[in-house]
XYZ file of C-alpha atoms in Angstrom:
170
model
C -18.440 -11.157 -4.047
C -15.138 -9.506 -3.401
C -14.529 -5.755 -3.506
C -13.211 -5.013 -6.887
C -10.176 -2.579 -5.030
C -8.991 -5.407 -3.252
C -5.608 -6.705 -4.270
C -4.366 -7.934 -1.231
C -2.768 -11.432 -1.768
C -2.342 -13.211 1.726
C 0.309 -16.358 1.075
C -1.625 -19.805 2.545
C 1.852 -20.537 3.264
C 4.366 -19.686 5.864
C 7.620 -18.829 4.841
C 10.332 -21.589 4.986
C 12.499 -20.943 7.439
C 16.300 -21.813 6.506
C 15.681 -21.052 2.562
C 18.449 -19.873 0.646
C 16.237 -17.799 -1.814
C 13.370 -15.351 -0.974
C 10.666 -16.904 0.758
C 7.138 -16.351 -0.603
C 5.170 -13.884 1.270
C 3.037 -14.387 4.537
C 1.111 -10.744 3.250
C 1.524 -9.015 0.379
C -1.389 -5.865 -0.461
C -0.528 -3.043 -3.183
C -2.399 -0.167 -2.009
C -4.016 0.394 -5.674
C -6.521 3.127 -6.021
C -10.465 2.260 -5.152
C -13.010 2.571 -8.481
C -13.187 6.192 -8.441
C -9.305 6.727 -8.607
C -9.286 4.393 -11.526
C -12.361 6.594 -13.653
C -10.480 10.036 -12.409
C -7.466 8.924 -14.510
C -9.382 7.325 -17.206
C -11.758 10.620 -17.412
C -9.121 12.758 -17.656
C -8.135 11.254 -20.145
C -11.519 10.954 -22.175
C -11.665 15.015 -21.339
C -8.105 15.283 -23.450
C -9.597 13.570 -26.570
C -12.795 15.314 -26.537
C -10.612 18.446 -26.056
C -8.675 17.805 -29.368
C -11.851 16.056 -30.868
C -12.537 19.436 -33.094
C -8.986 19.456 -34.361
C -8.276 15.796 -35.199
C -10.031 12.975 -34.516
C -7.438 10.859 -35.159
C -5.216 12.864 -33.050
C -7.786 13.635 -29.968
C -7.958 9.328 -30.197
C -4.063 8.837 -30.034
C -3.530 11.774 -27.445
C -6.885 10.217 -25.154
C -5.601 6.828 -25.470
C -1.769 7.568 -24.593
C -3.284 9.220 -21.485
C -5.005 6.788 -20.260
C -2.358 3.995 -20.797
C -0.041 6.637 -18.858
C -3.147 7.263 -15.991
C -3.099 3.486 -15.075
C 0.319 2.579 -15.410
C 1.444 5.923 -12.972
C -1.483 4.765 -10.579
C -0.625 1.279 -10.360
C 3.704 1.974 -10.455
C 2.566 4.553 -7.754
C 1.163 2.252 -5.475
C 3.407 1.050 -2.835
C 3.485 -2.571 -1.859
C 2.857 -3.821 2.092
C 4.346 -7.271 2.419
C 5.709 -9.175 5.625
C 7.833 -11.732 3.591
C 11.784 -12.385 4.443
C 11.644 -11.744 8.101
C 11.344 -7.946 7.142
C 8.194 -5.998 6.733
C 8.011 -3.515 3.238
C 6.261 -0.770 3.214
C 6.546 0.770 -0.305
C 10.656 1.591 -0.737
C 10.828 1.176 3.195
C 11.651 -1.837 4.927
C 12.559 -3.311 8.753
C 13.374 -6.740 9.986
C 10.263 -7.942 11.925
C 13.033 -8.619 14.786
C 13.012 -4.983 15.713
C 8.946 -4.340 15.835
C 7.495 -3.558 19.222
C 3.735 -3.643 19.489
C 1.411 -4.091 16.524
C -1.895 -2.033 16.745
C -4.566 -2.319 13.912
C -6.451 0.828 13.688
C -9.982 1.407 12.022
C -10.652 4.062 10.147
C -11.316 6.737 12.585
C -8.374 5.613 15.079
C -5.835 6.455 11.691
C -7.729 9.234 11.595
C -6.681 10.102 14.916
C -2.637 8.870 14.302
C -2.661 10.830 11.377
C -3.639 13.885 12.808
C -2.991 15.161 16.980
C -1.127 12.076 17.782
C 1.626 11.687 14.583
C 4.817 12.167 15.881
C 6.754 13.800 12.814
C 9.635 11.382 13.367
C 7.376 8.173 12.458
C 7.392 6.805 9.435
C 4.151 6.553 7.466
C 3.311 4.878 4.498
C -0.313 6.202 3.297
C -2.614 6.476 0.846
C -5.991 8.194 1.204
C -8.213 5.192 -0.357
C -7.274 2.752 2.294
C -8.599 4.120 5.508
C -7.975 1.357 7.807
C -4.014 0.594 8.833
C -1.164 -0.615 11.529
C 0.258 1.278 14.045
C 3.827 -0.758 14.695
C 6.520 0.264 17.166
C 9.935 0.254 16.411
C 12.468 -1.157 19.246
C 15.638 -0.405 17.459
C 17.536 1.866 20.009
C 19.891 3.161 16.888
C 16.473 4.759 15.119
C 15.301 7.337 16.035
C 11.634 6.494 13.933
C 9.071 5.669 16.702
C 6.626 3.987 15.144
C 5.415 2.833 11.622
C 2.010 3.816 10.436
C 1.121 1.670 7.097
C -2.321 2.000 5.286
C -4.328 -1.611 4.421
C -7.428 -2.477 3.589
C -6.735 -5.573 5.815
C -5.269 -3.806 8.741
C -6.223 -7.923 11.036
C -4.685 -9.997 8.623
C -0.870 -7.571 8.175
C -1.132 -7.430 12.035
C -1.256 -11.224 12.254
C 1.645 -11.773 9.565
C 3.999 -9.245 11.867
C 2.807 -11.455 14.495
C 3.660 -14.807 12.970
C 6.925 -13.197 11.480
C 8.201 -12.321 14.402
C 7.441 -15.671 16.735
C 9.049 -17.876 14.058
């Protein structure tokens, strides 16, 4: 049984190399909210209706429904992407050719812990989000940034490590 907050969508595929369109990618994850972020929007929207429930209950339906269409769509348009795909890897609007990444580090929860607290530099960049504890740690060897490192949430922190891998030997 899979974990119902898992979206990420590994490609069984390696991208073509020489193809004149995008290539399909070798990782793809949006970072979606676990369960709980899910019933946080949905019950705040059920706390609207009842709310408006002794003025109108046609309007306390409308008003709780509208809220909860807008609670999902803003959590999942809100949800940056990870994806290796293209020779670059994304990180929500961000993106770097894999040709300029140093060292890939995956880090369990308690080592982002530590990245994200004494050790950030305030120069990286860092693409988090609070429900997916686990990430990368990827250095940058571009001598014309001056960003460090990457630091990129996953809840498959191996499998985006072995994509920037791949990406960059082929």
């Amino acid at each position: 049984m899979t974990d119902a907050a898992d979206r990420s969508i590994p490609s069984s595929t390696p991208a073509a190399a020489g193809n004149a369109g995008p290539s399909a990618p070798s990782y793809q994850e949006r970072l979606l909210p676990g369960v709980g972020g899910w019933a946080a929007a949905l019950g705040f929207a059920a706390v609207l209706g009842i709310a408006l429930w002794p003025a109108s209950h046609a309007i306390a339906l409308g008003v709780g429904a509208l809220a909860a269409a807008a609670g999902v769509v803003a959590l999942w348009w809100t949800s940056p992407v990870v994806a290796v795909a293209d020779g670059e890897l994304r990180a929500g609007r961000a993106h770097v050719p894999v040709a300029l990444l140093g060292q890939v580090t995956t880090l369990d929860a308690e080592a982002m812990r530590v990245q994200l607290g004494p050790r950030l530099d305030a120069r990286a960049y860092v693409c988090l989000r609070a429900w997916a504890r686990t990430g990368v740690h990827v250095t940058l060897e571009d001598p014309q940034d001056p960003t460090p490192y990457w630091l990129v949430s996953t809840r498959h922190p191996q499998r985006l490590a072995d994509a920037l891998r791949a990406a960059r030997a082929a």
